[in-house]
Coordinates of C-alpha atoms in Angstrom, one line a residue:
Chain A
X1 CA -21.5 -27.9 -42.5
X2 CA -24.2 -30.3 -41.2
X3 CA -26.2 -31.9 -43.9
X4 CA -29.1 -32.7 -41.7
X5 CA -29.5 -29.0 -40.8
X6 CA -33.1 -27.6 -40.6
X7 CA -31.8 -24.1 -40.9
X8 CA -28.7 -23.6 -43.1
X9 CA -26.9 -20.5 -44.0
X10 CA -24.1 -20.8 -46.5
X11 CA -21.7 -17.9 -47.1
X12 CA -24.4 -15.4 -46.2
X13 CA -23.5 -11.8 -46.4
X14 CA -25.9 -8.8 -46.0
X15 CA -25.6 -5.1 -46.5
X16 CA -28.2 -2.3 -46.0
X17 CA -27.3 -0.3 -49.1
X18 CA -23.5 0.4 -48.7
X19 CA -23.4 -0.5 -45.0
X20 CA -22.3 -4.1 -44.7
X21 CA -23.6 -5.9 -41.6
X22 CA -21.8 -9.2 -42.0
X23 CA -19.9 -10.7 -45.0
X24 CA -19.8 -14.4 -44.4
X25 CA -22.0 -16.5 -42.1
X26 CA -21.9 -20.3 -42.3
X27 CA -24.1 -22.0 -39.8
X28 CA -26.5 -25.0 -39.5
X29 CA -29.1 -25.5 -36.9
X30 CA -30.3 -29.1 -36.4
X31 CA -33.9 -30.1 -35.8
X32 CA -34.8 -29.8 -32.1
X33 CA -31.9 -27.6 -31.1
X34 CA -32.3 -24.6 -28.9
X35 CA -29.8 -22.0 -30.2
X36 CA -29.2 -18.5 -28.9
X37 CA -27.8 -15.6 -30.8
X38 CA -25.9 -13.0 -28.7
X39 CA -23.7 -10.2 -29.7
X40 CA -23.4 -6.4 -29.4
X41 CA -25.7 -3.9 -31.0
X42 CA -25.3 -3.6 -34.7
X43 CA -23.6 -7.0 -35.1
X44 CA -26.6 -8.2 -37.2
X45 CA -28.4 -10.6 -34.9
X46 CA -31.9 -9.4 -35.8
X47 CA -30.9 -9.0 -39.4
X48 CA -29.8 -12.7 -39.5
X49 CA -33.2 -13.7 -38.1
X50 CA -34.9 -11.6 -40.8
X51 CA -32.9 -13.5 -43.4
X52 CA -34.1 -16.8 -42.0
X53 CA -37.7 -15.6 -42.0
X54 CA -37.4 -14.5 -45.5
X55 CA -38.3 -10.8 -45.1
X56 CA -34.8 -9.8 -46.1
X57 CA -32.8 -11.3 -48.9
X58 CA -29.1 -12.0 -48.5
X59 CA -26.8 -9.9 -50.6
X60 CA -24.5 -12.9 -50.8
X61 CA -24.8 -16.7 -50.3
X62 CA -28.1 -18.4 -49.4
X63 CA -30.3 -19.6 -46.6
X64 CA -32.4 -22.7 -46.7
X65 CA -35.1 -24.1 -44.5
X66 CA -35.7 -27.9 -44.3
X67 CA -33.4 -28.3 -47.4
X68 CA -35.3 -25.9 -49.6
X69 CA -33.6 -22.6 -50.5
X70 CA -35.6 -19.6 -49.3
X71 CA -35.3 -17.9 -52.7
X72 CA -37.5 -20.7 -54.0
X73 CA -40.1 -20.2 -51.3
X74 CA -43.1 -17.8 -51.0
X75 CA -43.8 -16.0 -47.7
X76 CA -46.6 -18.5 -47.2
X77 CA -44.3 -21.5 -47.6
X78 CA -41.8 -20.0 -45.2
X79 CA -44.5 -19.2 -42.7
X80 CA -45.6 -22.8 -42.6
X81 CA -42.1 -23.8 -41.4
X82 CA -40.9 -20.9 -39.4
X83 CA -42.9 -18.6 -37.0
X84 CA -41.5 -15.4 -35.6
X85 CA -42.1 -13.9 -32.2
X86 CA -41.0 -10.2 -32.4
X87 CA -39.8 -7.9 -29.6
X88 CA -43.2 -6.2 -29.5
X89 CA -46.4 -6.4 -31.4
X90 CA -48.7 -3.5 -32.2
X91 CA -52.0 -4.2 -33.8
X92 CA -53.8 -1.4 -35.6
X93 CA -57.4 -2.4 -34.8
X94 CA -59.3 -4.0 -31.9
X95 CA -58.9 -7.7 -32.7
X96 CA -59.6 -10.1 -29.8
X97 CA -56.9 -12.4 -28.6
X98 CA -58.7 -15.4 -30.2
X99 CA -58.8 -13.6 -33.5
X100 CA -55.1 -12.8 -33.2
X101 CA -54.2 -16.4 -32.5
X102 CA -56.4 -17.5 -35.4
X103 CA -54.4 -15.3 -37.7
X104 CA -51.6 -17.7 -37.1
X105 CA -53.5 -20.1 -39.4
X106 CA -53.0 -17.6 -42.3
X107 CA -50.2 -19.7 -44.1
X108 CA -52.4 -22.8 -44.0
X109 CA -55.5 -21.2 -45.6
X110 CA -56.1 -21.3 -49.3
X111 CA -57.2 -18.4 -51.4
X112 CA -60.6 -17.2 -50.4
X113 CA -61.1 -19.7 -47.6
X114 CA -62.3 -19.1 -44.1
X115 CA -60.8 -20.9 -41.1
X116 CA -62.2 -24.4 -40.7
X117 CA -63.0 -26.3 -37.5
X118 CA -59.5 -27.7 -37.8
X119 CA -58.0 -24.3 -37.8
X120 CA -60.0 -23.3 -34.8
X121 CA -58.8 -26.4 -33.1
X122 CA -55.2 -25.6 -33.8
X123 CA -55.7 -22.1 -32.4
X124 CA -57.4 -23.5 -29.3
X125 CA -54.5 -25.9 -28.7
X126 CA -52.0 -23.1 -29.1
X127 CA -53.9 -21.0 -26.5
X128 CA -54.1 -24.0 -24.2
X129 CA -50.4 -24.6 -24.1
X130 CA -49.6 -20.9 -23.7
X131 CA -52.4 -20.5 -21.0
X132 CA -54.0 -17.7 -22.9
X133 CA -57.5 -19.1 -23.2
X134 CA -58.8 -16.9 -20.4
X135 CA -57.9 -13.8 -22.4
X136 CA -59.6 -15.1 -25.6
X137 CA -62.3 -12.4 -25.8
X138 CA -60.1 -9.5 -24.7
X139 CA -58.2 -7.1 -26.8
X140 CA -54.4 -7.4 -27.3
X141 CA -53.6 -4.0 -25.9
X142 CA -55.6 -4.6 -22.7
X143 CA -53.0 -7.2 -21.7
X144 CA -49.7 -6.7 -19.9
X145 CA -46.5 -7.0 -21.9
X146 CA -45.9 -10.5 -20.7
X147 CA -49.4 -11.7 -21.4
X148 CA -49.3 -10.1 -24.8
X149 CA -46.1 -11.9 -25.6
X150 CA -47.7 -15.2 -24.6
X151 CA -50.5 -14.5 -27.1
X152 CA -48.0 -13.8 -29.8
X153 CA -46.3 -17.1 -29.0
X154 CA -49.7 -18.8 -29.2
X155 CA -50.2 -17.2 -32.7
X156 CA -46.7 -18.5 -33.7
X157 CA -47.7 -22.0 -32.4
X158 CA -51.0 -21.9 -34.4
X159 CA -48.8 -21.7 -37.5
X160 CA -47.6 -25.2 -36.5
X161 CA -44.0 -24.3 -37.4
X162 CA -40.9 -26.5 -37.3
X163 CA -38.9 -23.5 -36.1
X164 CA -39.6 -20.7 -33.7
X165 CA -37.6 -17.6 -34.4
X166 CA -37.5 -15.3 -31.3
X167 CA -36.3 -11.7 -31.7
X168 CA -35.5 -10.5 -28.2
X169 CA -38.9 -11.6 -27.0
X170 CA -38.3 -10.5 -23.5
X171 CA -36.7 -7.1 -24.1
X172 CA -39.6 -5.2 -22.5
X173 CA -40.5 -7.7 -19.8
X174 CA -39.8 -7.7 -16.1
X175 CA -37.7 -10.6 -14.7
X176 CA -40.6 -12.8 -13.8
X177 CA -42.1 -12.6 -17.3
X178 CA -38.6 -13.0 -18.9
X179 CA -38.3 -16.3 -17.1
X180 CA -41.9 -17.2 -17.7
X181 CA -41.6 -16.6 -21.4
X182 CA -38.3 -18.6 -21.8
X183 CA -39.7 -21.4 -19.5
X184 CA -42.6 -21.7 -21.9
X185 CA -40.4 -21.8 -25.0
X186 CA -38.1 -24.3 -23.3
X187 CA -41.0 -26.6 -22.4
X188 CA -42.3 -26.4 -26.0
X189 CA -38.8 -27.2 -27.3
X190 CA -38.6 -30.3 -25.0
X191 CA -42.1 -31.6 -25.4
X192 CA -42.8 -31.0 -29.1
X193 CA -39.2 -30.9 -30.4
X194 CA -39.8 -27.5 -32.1
X195 CA -36.4 -26.0 -33.1
X196 CA -35.7 -22.6 -31.4
X197 CA -33.5 -19.8 -32.7
X198 CA -33.5 -16.9 -30.2
X199 CA -31.8 -13.5 -30.4
X200 CA -31.1 -12.1 -26.9
X201 CA -29.5 -9.0 -25.4
X202 CA -29.2 -10.8 -22.1
X203 CA -26.2 -13.1 -22.1
X204 CA -27.3 -14.6 -18.8
X205 CA -30.8 -15.6 -20.0
X206 CA -29.3 -16.9 -23.2
X207 CA -26.8 -18.9 -21.2
X208 CA -29.5 -20.4 -19.0
X209 CA -31.8 -21.6 -21.6
X210 CA -29.8 -22.3 -24.8
X211 CA -27.8 -25.4 -25.5
X212 CA -25.7 -23.7 -28.1
X213 CA -24.8 -20.1 -28.6
X214 CA -23.8 -18.1 -31.7
X215 CA -21.8 -15.1 -30.6
X216 CA -21.9 -12.5 -33.3
X217 CA -19.0 -10.1 -33.6
X218 CA -17.9 -7.7 -36.2
X219 CA -18.7 -9.0 -39.7
X220 CA -19.9 -12.4 -38.7
X221 CA -20.0 -15.2 -36.1
X222 CA -17.1 -14.8 -33.6
X223 CA -17.8 -18.1 -31.8
X224 CA -20.3 -21.0 -32.3
X225 CA -20.5 -23.7 -29.7
X226 CA -21.8 -25.0 -26.4
X227 CA -22.7 -22.4 -23.8
X228 CA -19.7 -23.1 -21.6
X229 CA -17.3 -22.7 -24.5
X230 CA -18.8 -19.5 -25.9
X231 CA -19.8 -17.6 -22.8
X232 CA -16.3 -16.9 -21.4
X233 CA -15.2 -13.5 -20.1
X234 CA -12.5 -13.4 -22.8
X235 CA -14.9 -14.0 -25.7
X236 CA -17.5 -11.5 -24.3
X237 CA -14.9 -8.9 -23.7
X238 CA -13.4 -9.3 -27.2
X239 CA -16.8 -8.9 -28.9
X240 CA -18.6 -6.4 -26.7
X241 CA -15.5 -4.4 -25.6
X242 CA -16.7 -4.5 -22.1
X243 CA -15.0 -6.0 -19.1
X244 CA -17.0 -8.6 -17.3
X245 CA -16.7 -11.0 -14.3
X246 CA -18.5 -14.3 -13.8
X247 CA -19.9 -15.9 -10.7
X248 CA -21.9 -19.0 -10.0
X249 CA -24.3 -20.4 -7.5
X250 CA -23.7 -24.2 -7.4
X251 CA -26.8 -24.7 -5.3
X252 CA -29.1 -23.5 -8.1
X253 CA -26.7 -24.5 -10.9
X254 CA -26.6 -21.0 -12.3
X255 CA -23.7 -19.0 -13.7
X256 CA -23.9 -15.3 -14.5
X257 CA -21.8 -12.6 -15.9
X258 CA -21.9 -8.9 -14.9
X259 CA -20.2 -5.9 -16.5
X260 CA -17.5 -4.0 -14.5
X261 CA -17.8 -0.2 -14.5
X262 CA -14.5 1.7 -14.6
X263 CA -16.3 4.7 -13.3
X264 CA -17.6 3.1 -10.2
X265 CA -14.3 1.4 -9.5
X266 CA -12.7 4.8 -9.4
X267 CA -10.7 4.5 -12.6
X268 CA -12.9 6.9 -14.5
X269 CA -11.4 9.7 -16.5
X270 CA -13.4 12.3 -14.5
X271 CA -15.4 12.9 -17.5
X272 CA -19.1 13.0 -16.4
X273 CA -20.4 12.6 -20.0
X274 CA -19.9 8.8 -19.7
X275 CA -23.1 8.4 -17.9
X276 CA -26.1 6.8 -19.7
Chain B
X1 CA -64.8 -16.8 -29.0
X2 CA -67.0 -15.6 -31.8
X3 CA -65.3 -15.5 -35.2
X4 CA -66.1 -14.5 -38.7
X5 CA -67.3 -17.4 -40.8
X6 CA -68.5 -17.5 -44.4
X7 CA -72.0 -18.2 -43.0
X8 CA -71.9 -15.1 -40.9
X9 CA -70.7 -12.9 -43.7
X10 CA -73.5 -14.2 -46.0
X11 CA -76.1 -13.9 -43.2
X12 CA -75.2 -10.4 -42.2
X13 CA -74.8 -9.2 -45.8
X14 CA -78.1 -10.8 -46.8
X15 CA -80.0 -9.3 -44.0
X16 CA -78.5 -5.9 -44.6
X17 CA -79.3 -6.1 -48.3
X18 CA -83.0 -6.6 -47.6
X19 CA -82.8 -3.5 -45.4
X20 CA -81.1 -1.6 -48.2
X21 CA -83.8 -2.6 -50.6
X22 CA -86.5 -1.3 -48.3
X23 CA -84.7 2.0 -47.8
X24 CA -84.2 2.3 -51.6
X25 CA -87.9 1.7 -52.4
X26 CA -89.1 4.1 -49.6
X27 CA -86.7 6.8 -50.7
X28 CA -87.7 6.5 -54.3
X29 CA -91.3 7.1 -53.4
X30 CA -91.0 9.7 -50.7
X31 CA -91.5 13.4 -51.3
X32 CA -94.0 13.1 -54.1
X33 CA -96.9 15.6 -54.2
X34 CA -99.3 12.8 -55.0
X35 CA -98.7 11.1 -51.7
X36 CA -97.4 7.7 -50.7
X37 CA -100.4 5.6 -51.7
X38 CA -100.6 6.8 -55.3
X39 CA -96.9 6.9 -55.8
X40 CA -96.5 3.4 -54.5
X41 CA -99.3 2.1 -56.7
X42 CA -97.8 3.7 -59.8
X43 CA -94.4 2.3 -58.9
X44 CA -95.8 -1.2 -58.3
X45 CA -97.7 -1.1 -61.6
X46 CA -94.8 0.1 -63.7
X47 CA -92.5 -2.4 -61.9
X48 CA -94.9 -5.2 -63.0
X49 CA -94.9 -3.9 -66.6
X50 CA -91.1 -3.6 -66.7
X51 CA -90.4 -7.0 -65.1
X52 CA -92.6 -8.6 -67.8
X53 CA -95.4 -9.8 -65.6
X54 CA -97.2 -12.9 -66.7
X55 CA -100.4 -13.2 -64.5
X56 CA -103.6 -11.6 -63.5
X57 CA -101.7 -8.6 -62.2
X58 CA -100.8 -7.6 -65.8
X59 CA -104.4 -6.4 -66.4
X60 CA -104.3 -4.6 -63.1
X61 CA -101.1 -2.8 -64.0
X62 CA -102.3 -1.8 -67.4
X63 CA -105.5 -0.5 -65.8
X64 CA -103.6 1.6 -63.3
X65 CA -101.2 3.1 -65.9
X66 CA -104.1 4.0 -68.3
X67 CA -104.8 6.8 -65.9
X68 CA -102.6 9.7 -67.2
X69 CA -101.8 11.0 -63.7
X70 CA -100.5 7.5 -62.7
X71 CA -98.5 7.3 -65.9
X72 CA -96.8 10.6 -65.1
X73 CA -96.1 9.5 -61.5
X74 CA -94.6 6.3 -62.9
X75 CA -92.3 8.3 -65.2
X76 CA -91.2 10.5 -62.3
X77 CA -90.3 7.5 -60.1
X78 CA -88.5 5.6 -62.9
X79 CA -86.8 8.4 -64.7
X80 CA -86.0 10.8 -61.9
X81 CA -86.0 9.1 -58.5
X82 CA -84.8 5.6 -59.3
X83 CA -81.6 6.5 -61.0
X84 CA -80.8 8.9 -58.2
X85 CA -81.4 6.2 -55.6
X86 CA -79.4 3.7 -57.6
X87 CA -76.5 6.2 -58.0
X88 CA -76.7 6.8 -54.2
X89 CA -76.4 3.1 -53.7
X90 CA -73.4 2.8 -56.0
X91 CA -71.5 5.8 -54.7
X92 CA -72.3 5.2 -51.0
X93 CA -71.2 1.6 -51.3
X94 CA -68.1 2.5 -53.2
X95 CA -67.0 5.3 -50.8
X96 CA -67.6 3.2 -47.7
X97 CA -65.7 0.3 -49.1
X98 CA -62.8 2.5 -50.2
X99 CA -62.7 4.0 -46.7
X100 CA -62.5 0.6 -45.1
X101 CA -59.6 -0.4 -47.4
X102 CA -57.6 2.9 -47.0
X103 CA -58.0 2.8 -43.2
X104 CA -56.7 -0.8 -43.3
X105 CA -53.9 -0.2 -45.8
X106 CA -52.6 2.9 -44.1
X107 CA -53.4 1.6 -40.6
X108 CA -54.8 5.0 -39.9
X109 CA -58.3 5.5 -38.5
X110 CA -58.3 9.1 -39.9
X111 CA -57.9 7.9 -43.5
X112 CA -60.8 8.6 -45.8
X113 CA -61.1 7.7 -49.5
X114 CA -59.9 11.2 -50.3
X115 CA -56.7 11.1 -48.2
X116 CA -54.6 9.9 -51.1
X117 CA -55.4 12.8 -53.5
X118 CA -57.9 10.9 -55.7
X119 CA -60.7 13.4 -55.1
X120 CA -58.4 16.4 -55.8
X121 CA -57.5 14.9 -59.1
X122 CA -61.1 14.1 -59.9
X123 CA -62.1 17.7 -58.9
X124 CA -59.4 19.2 -61.1
X125 CA -60.6 17.2 -64.1
X126 CA -64.2 18.1 -63.6
X127 CA -63.5 21.7 -63.0
X128 CA -61.3 21.8 -66.1
X129 CA -64.2 20.4 -68.2
X130 CA -66.5 23.1 -66.7
X131 CA -64.0 25.9 -67.4
X132 CA -63.7 24.7 -71.0
X133 CA -67.4 24.9 -71.3
X134 CA -67.7 21.2 -72.1
X135 CA -71.2 20.6 -70.7
X136 CA -72.4 17.9 -73.0
X137 CA -71.7 14.3 -73.4
X138 CA -69.7 12.2 -75.8
X139 CA -71.1 8.7 -76.7
X140 CA -73.2 8.9 -73.5
X141 CA -70.3 9.8 -71.2
X142 CA -70.6 13.2 -69.8
X143 CA -67.5 15.4 -70.3
X144 CA -67.4 16.2 -66.6
X145 CA -67.4 12.6 -65.6
X146 CA -64.8 11.6 -68.2
X147 CA -62.5 14.5 -67.3
X148 CA -62.9 13.8 -63.6
X149 CA -62.0 10.2 -64.0
X150 CA -59.0 11.1 -66.0
X151 CA -57.9 13.6 -63.3
X152 CA -58.3 10.8 -60.7
X153 CA -56.1 8.5 -62.8
X154 CA -53.5 11.2 -63.0
X155 CA -53.5 11.7 -59.2
X156 CA -53.4 7.9 -58.6
X157 CA -50.4 7.5 -60.9
X158 CA -48.6 10.5 -59.2
X159 CA -49.2 9.3 -55.7
X160 CA -48.1 5.8 -56.5
X161 CA -45.0 7.1 -58.2
X162 CA -44.0 9.2 -55.3
X163 CA -45.2 6.8 -52.6
X164 CA -43.6 3.6 -53.8
X165 CA -39.9 4.1 -54.4
X166 CA -38.4 1.0 -56.0
X167 CA -41.8 -0.7 -56.1
X168 CA -42.1 -0.9 -52.3
X169 CA -45.3 0.6 -51.1
X170 CA -44.8 2.6 -47.9
X171 CA -47.8 3.9 -46.0
X172 CA -46.1 7.0 -44.7
X173 CA -44.8 8.0 -48.1
X174 CA -48.2 7.3 -49.6
X175 CA -49.9 9.6 -47.1
X176 CA -47.3 12.3 -47.7
X177 CA -47.7 12.0 -51.5
X178 CA -51.5 12.2 -51.1
X179 CA -51.2 15.3 -49.0
X180 CA -49.0 17.0 -51.6
X181 CA -51.1 15.9 -54.6
X182 CA -54.2 17.1 -52.7
X183 CA -52.7 20.5 -52.0
X184 CA -51.2 21.0 -55.5
X185 CA -54.3 19.9 -57.4
X186 CA -56.6 21.9 -55.1
X187 CA -54.6 25.1 -55.7
X188 CA -55.0 24.7 -59.5
X189 CA -58.7 24.0 -59.0
X190 CA -59.0 27.1 -56.8
X191 CA -57.2 29.1 -59.5
X192 CA -59.6 27.9 -62.2
X193 CA -62.6 28.6 -60.0
X194 CA -61.3 32.1 -59.1
X195 CA -60.8 33.1 -62.7
X196 CA -64.1 31.7 -63.8
X197 CA -67.2 33.9 -64.5
X198 CA -70.1 33.9 -62.1
X199 CA -72.2 31.2 -63.7
X200 CA -69.3 28.8 -64.2
X201 CA -68.0 29.5 -60.7
X202 CA -71.4 28.7 -59.2
X203 CA -71.6 25.5 -61.1
X204 CA -68.0 24.6 -60.0
X205 CA -68.7 25.3 -56.3
X206 CA -71.9 23.2 -56.4
X207 CA -70.0 20.3 -58.0
X208 CA -67.2 20.5 -55.4
X209 CA -69.8 20.1 -52.6
X210 CA -70.7 16.8 -54.0
X211 CA -74.3 15.6 -54.8
X212 CA -76.5 13.2 -56.6
X213 CA -78.5 15.9 -58.5
X214 CA -76.8 15.0 -61.8
X215 CA -78.0 11.4 -61.5
X216 CA -79.3 9.6 -64.6
X217 CA -79.1 6.0 -65.8
X218 CA -76.0 6.8 -67.8
X219 CA -74.0 7.6 -64.7
X220 CA -75.4 4.5 -62.9
X221 CA -74.2 2.2 -65.7
X222 CA -70.9 4.0 -66.0
X223 CA -70.1 3.6 -62.3
X224 CA -71.9 0.4 -61.2
X225 CA -69.6 -2.2 -63.0
X226 CA -66.4 -0.5 -61.8
X227 CA -67.6 -0.3 -58.2
X228 CA -69.0 -3.9 -58.3
X229 CA -65.8 -5.3 -59.7
X230 CA -63.7 -3.2 -57.4
X231 CA -65.6 -4.4 -54.4
X232 CA -65.1 -8.0 -55.3
X233 CA -61.4 -7.5 -55.8
X234 CA -61.0 -5.6 -52.6
X235 CA -62.9 -8.3 -50.7
X236 CA -60.4 -10.9 -52.0
X237 CA -57.6 -9.2 -50.0
X238 CA -59.8 -8.6 -46.9
X239 CA -58.1 -11.4 -44.9
X240 CA -54.7 -10.0 -45.8
X241 CA -55.8 -6.6 -44.5
X242 CA -56.5 -8.2 -41.2
X243 CA -53.0 -9.6 -40.9
X244 CA -51.5 -6.3 -42.2
X245 CA -52.7 -4.6 -39.1
X246 CA -49.7 -6.1 -37.4
X247 CA -47.4 -4.3 -39.8
X248 CA -45.8 -5.2 -43.1
X249 CA -43.1 -7.3 -41.6
X250 CA -45.2 -9.4 -39.2
X251 CA -47.7 -9.9 -42.0
X252 CA -45.0 -11.2 -44.4
X253 CA -43.8 -13.5 -41.6
X254 CA -47.4 -14.8 -41.3
X255 CA -47.4 -15.7 -45.0
X256 CA -49.1 -12.7 -46.6
X257 CA -47.8 -11.4 -50.0
X258 CA -47.6 -8.0 -48.6
X259 CA -46.7 -6.0 -51.7
X260 CA -49.4 -7.6 -53.8
X261 CA -52.0 -7.0 -51.1
X262 CA -51.0 -3.4 -50.7
X263 CA -50.9 -2.7 -54.4
X264 CA -54.4 -4.2 -54.8
X265 CA -55.7 -2.2 -51.9
X266 CA -54.2 1.0 -53.2
X267 CA -55.3 0.7 -56.8
X268 CA -58.6 -0.9 -56.1
X269 CA -59.6 1.7 -53.4
X270 CA -58.3 4.5 -55.6
X271 CA -60.1 3.5 -58.7
X272 CA -63.4 2.9 -56.9
X273 CA -63.0 6.4 -55.3
X274 CA -62.2 8.0 -58.6
X275 CA -65.3 6.5 -60.2
X276 CA -67.5 7.7 -57.4
X277 CA -66.1 11.2 -57.5
X278 CA -66.5 11.4 -61.2
X279 CA -70.3 10.8 -61.1
X280 CA -71.2 12.7 -57.9
X281 CA -68.3 15.0 -56.9
X282 CA -66.5 14.5 -53.6
X283 CA -69.2 13.6 -51.1
X284 CA -67.7 13.7 -47.7
X285 CA -68.1 11.8 -44.4
X286 CA -69.5 8.4 -45.8
X287 CA -66.1 6.9 -46.5
X288 CA -64.6 8.2 -43.2
X289 CA -67.2 7.3 -40.7
X290 CA -69.3 4.4 -42.0
X291 CA -66.3 2.0 -41.6
X292 CA -65.9 3.1 -37.9
X293 CA -69.6 2.6 -37.3
X294 CA -69.4 -0.9 -38.7
X295 CA -66.3 -1.7 -36.6
X296 CA -68.3 -0.7 -33.5
X297 CA -71.0 -3.1 -34.5
X298 CA -69.2 -6.1 -36.1
X299 CA -65.5 -5.7 -35.1
X300 CA -62.5 -5.1 -37.3
X301 CA -62.4 -8.3 -39.4
X302 CA -62.3 -6.9 -43.0
X303 CA -64.2 -9.9 -44.4
X304 CA -67.3 -8.8 -42.6
X305 CA -66.4 -5.1 -42.3
X306 CA -66.2 -4.6 -46.1
X307 CA -69.6 -5.9 -47.1
X308 CA -71.4 -4.4 -44.1
X309 CA -69.8 -1.0 -44.7
X310 CA -70.6 -1.0 -48.4
X311 CA -74.3 -1.9 -47.7
X312 CA -74.8 0.6 -44.9
X313 CA -72.8 3.3 -46.8
X314 CA -75.3 2.8 -49.6
X315 CA -78.3 3.0 -47.4
X316 CA -76.9 6.0 -45.5
X317 CA -76.2 8.0 -48.6
X318 CA -79.6 7.3 -50.1
X319 CA -81.3 8.4 -46.9
X320 CA -79.2 11.5 -46.7
X321 CA -79.9 12.4 -50.3
X322 CA -83.6 11.9 -49.8
X323 CA -83.4 14.3 -46.8
X324 CA -81.4 16.8 -48.9
X325 CA -84.1 16.5 -51.6
X326 CA -87.3 16.8 -49.6
X327 CA -86.3 18.0 -46.1
X328 CA -85.9 21.7 -46.8
X329 CA -88.8 22.7 -48.9
X330 CA -88.2 23.8 -52.4
X331 CA -84.5 24.4 -51.9
X332 CA -82.4 21.3 -52.4
X333 CA -79.3 21.0 -50.3
X334 CA -76.0 19.4 -51.4
X335 CA -76.0 15.9 -49.9
X336 CA -72.5 16.5 -48.5
X337 CA -74.0 19.0 -46.1
X338 CA -76.5 16.4 -44.8
X339 CA -74.1 13.5 -44.4
X340 CA -72.0 15.1 -41.7
X341 CA -75.0 16.9 -40.2
X342 CA -77.0 13.7 -39.7
X343 CA -74.1 11.3 -39.4
X344 CA -72.0 13.2 -36.9
X345 CA -74.5 13.1 -33.9
X346 CA -75.3 9.4 -34.7
X347 CA -71.6 8.6 -34.7
X348 CA -71.1 10.3 -31.4
X349 CA -74.0 8.4 -29.9
X350 CA -72.5 5.1 -31.2
X351 CA -69.1 6.0 -29.9
X352 CA -70.4 6.7 -26.4
X353 CA -72.6 3.7 -26.4
X354 CA -70.2 1.1 -27.8
X355 CA -67.0 2.0 -26.1
X356 CA -64.7 -0.8 -27.1
X357 CA -67.2 -3.6 -27.0
X358 CA -68.8 -4.8 -30.2
X359 CA -72.5 -4.4 -30.4
X360 CA -72.9 -7.6 -32.4
X361 CA -70.6 -10.3 -31.4

């Protein structure tokens, strides 16, 4: 256990009713780190993120942010430290992009108070870094998925958080926006030192951008370490139950991993139901 | 990059309040056989007397009211018209505010103040009182009003009990609970109406259409404090309602105390609705459509939407009630008939004209 950890989970277990997701997670994330969470469906990646953002309470153990236990913090106190970028955002009414970003100031506003010039300035800065100023007066659902995600990142930055929690932020984006979104987060991480904890379905994207990976398996963390140590075919096959091969392009310094289909290789059982 | 500031909320509300005052005065005077000039004079003179005066105009007012015809006119305006206009203000404001809050709470543009079963409870209470023949009042509170409010409370409690398992308020469950309570209570109301005699049944049907014909100062003072306090409490969570439009979880992650805000919205909106129904029956359309009209004009920020809807809901209902009172000769129509008839076309015009742009900012 690192004592200087900004995010710290100690003996954390969680169950939805009777269904246990994981029984013991011990992990610390240091200030300024860029950490990825990968793992198969149902291994509890998103659940863990919800425990860190305080919208779920662990059934065992405890989580702390900046040395303070989450159980002692209100939603407002948590939101000043950690901002969440979800997979997708739906807004019920026609708020403009500027109004949406300004809502990121919510945890800094007192009871009954309106946004001050300072809050507007924070929102404007957030829109500047994310290059969303030109959408300011448009409605969120008029934007493309990638633009919308940048607005939500701007809203998260307006919170002036110490940690960005990303929950599969590029799940619905095409490859250009996937890279664009992660480039933006990486730049923020490098320039402002904001800590990033990102859940990803895409092991290659996670491998490209993260310094450290948490590979979730059944019941908890299967491996925790540097990308090269964690992202091996053996580990991935053990956790996902899927054969993979890796390849690399030294010229661009990228390494990737692709799944191998038994069906396509001619080792299928002849059972057509395996498709999809 | 226009935004809602305290100054803007106060400015818009102040301007609209002046408009409401003008509407109220005009509507209190309109439709008098004596004509505008004489009614206005009688109104002005008695206003001076009632406000205490203290100048040369005292003599003028006394002189005017010495005329018996003017004194009668003054009585009509103050005893009949004014309470009716005031009740219209209270009920219109209450229903529009509750509509805003329910649409925000349920994230459903089709939500009206009646969607969560409050009006069905209120109706059952009122109809029960009418079937029992309780037509009088007890300590100034009419039995119909008292029973209706009790019925609303019963519906609110039931809907909350069904819609919030384990203390967690779920929008979908609240709507389902509201639909069920509505249907169940309405069936009892229909049964009570069907088995009533003709006079009772006529009275029941008239009440169920909603109207301000029962207005008196008693009902104004019984409803005004509730609606006023309710409005203030609801305004306190208006910023939370903005953030809640991203969903409960995102709102919590932005620092909103989601359960507290939803509970305040549910109980505040329901109580205001219950009070309005108890004094005027279930008047339709105001609570459903006024919030949409104001969103077209000012945008969805609840800090501005709530006061602007309340004030325009008040003006709208007073105007409709005046039309119901004087627009059709001797026969007075239930105001619920007028609200949709007048408001519907206006809403369509606004919908076509505004599209998705805001008309003001």
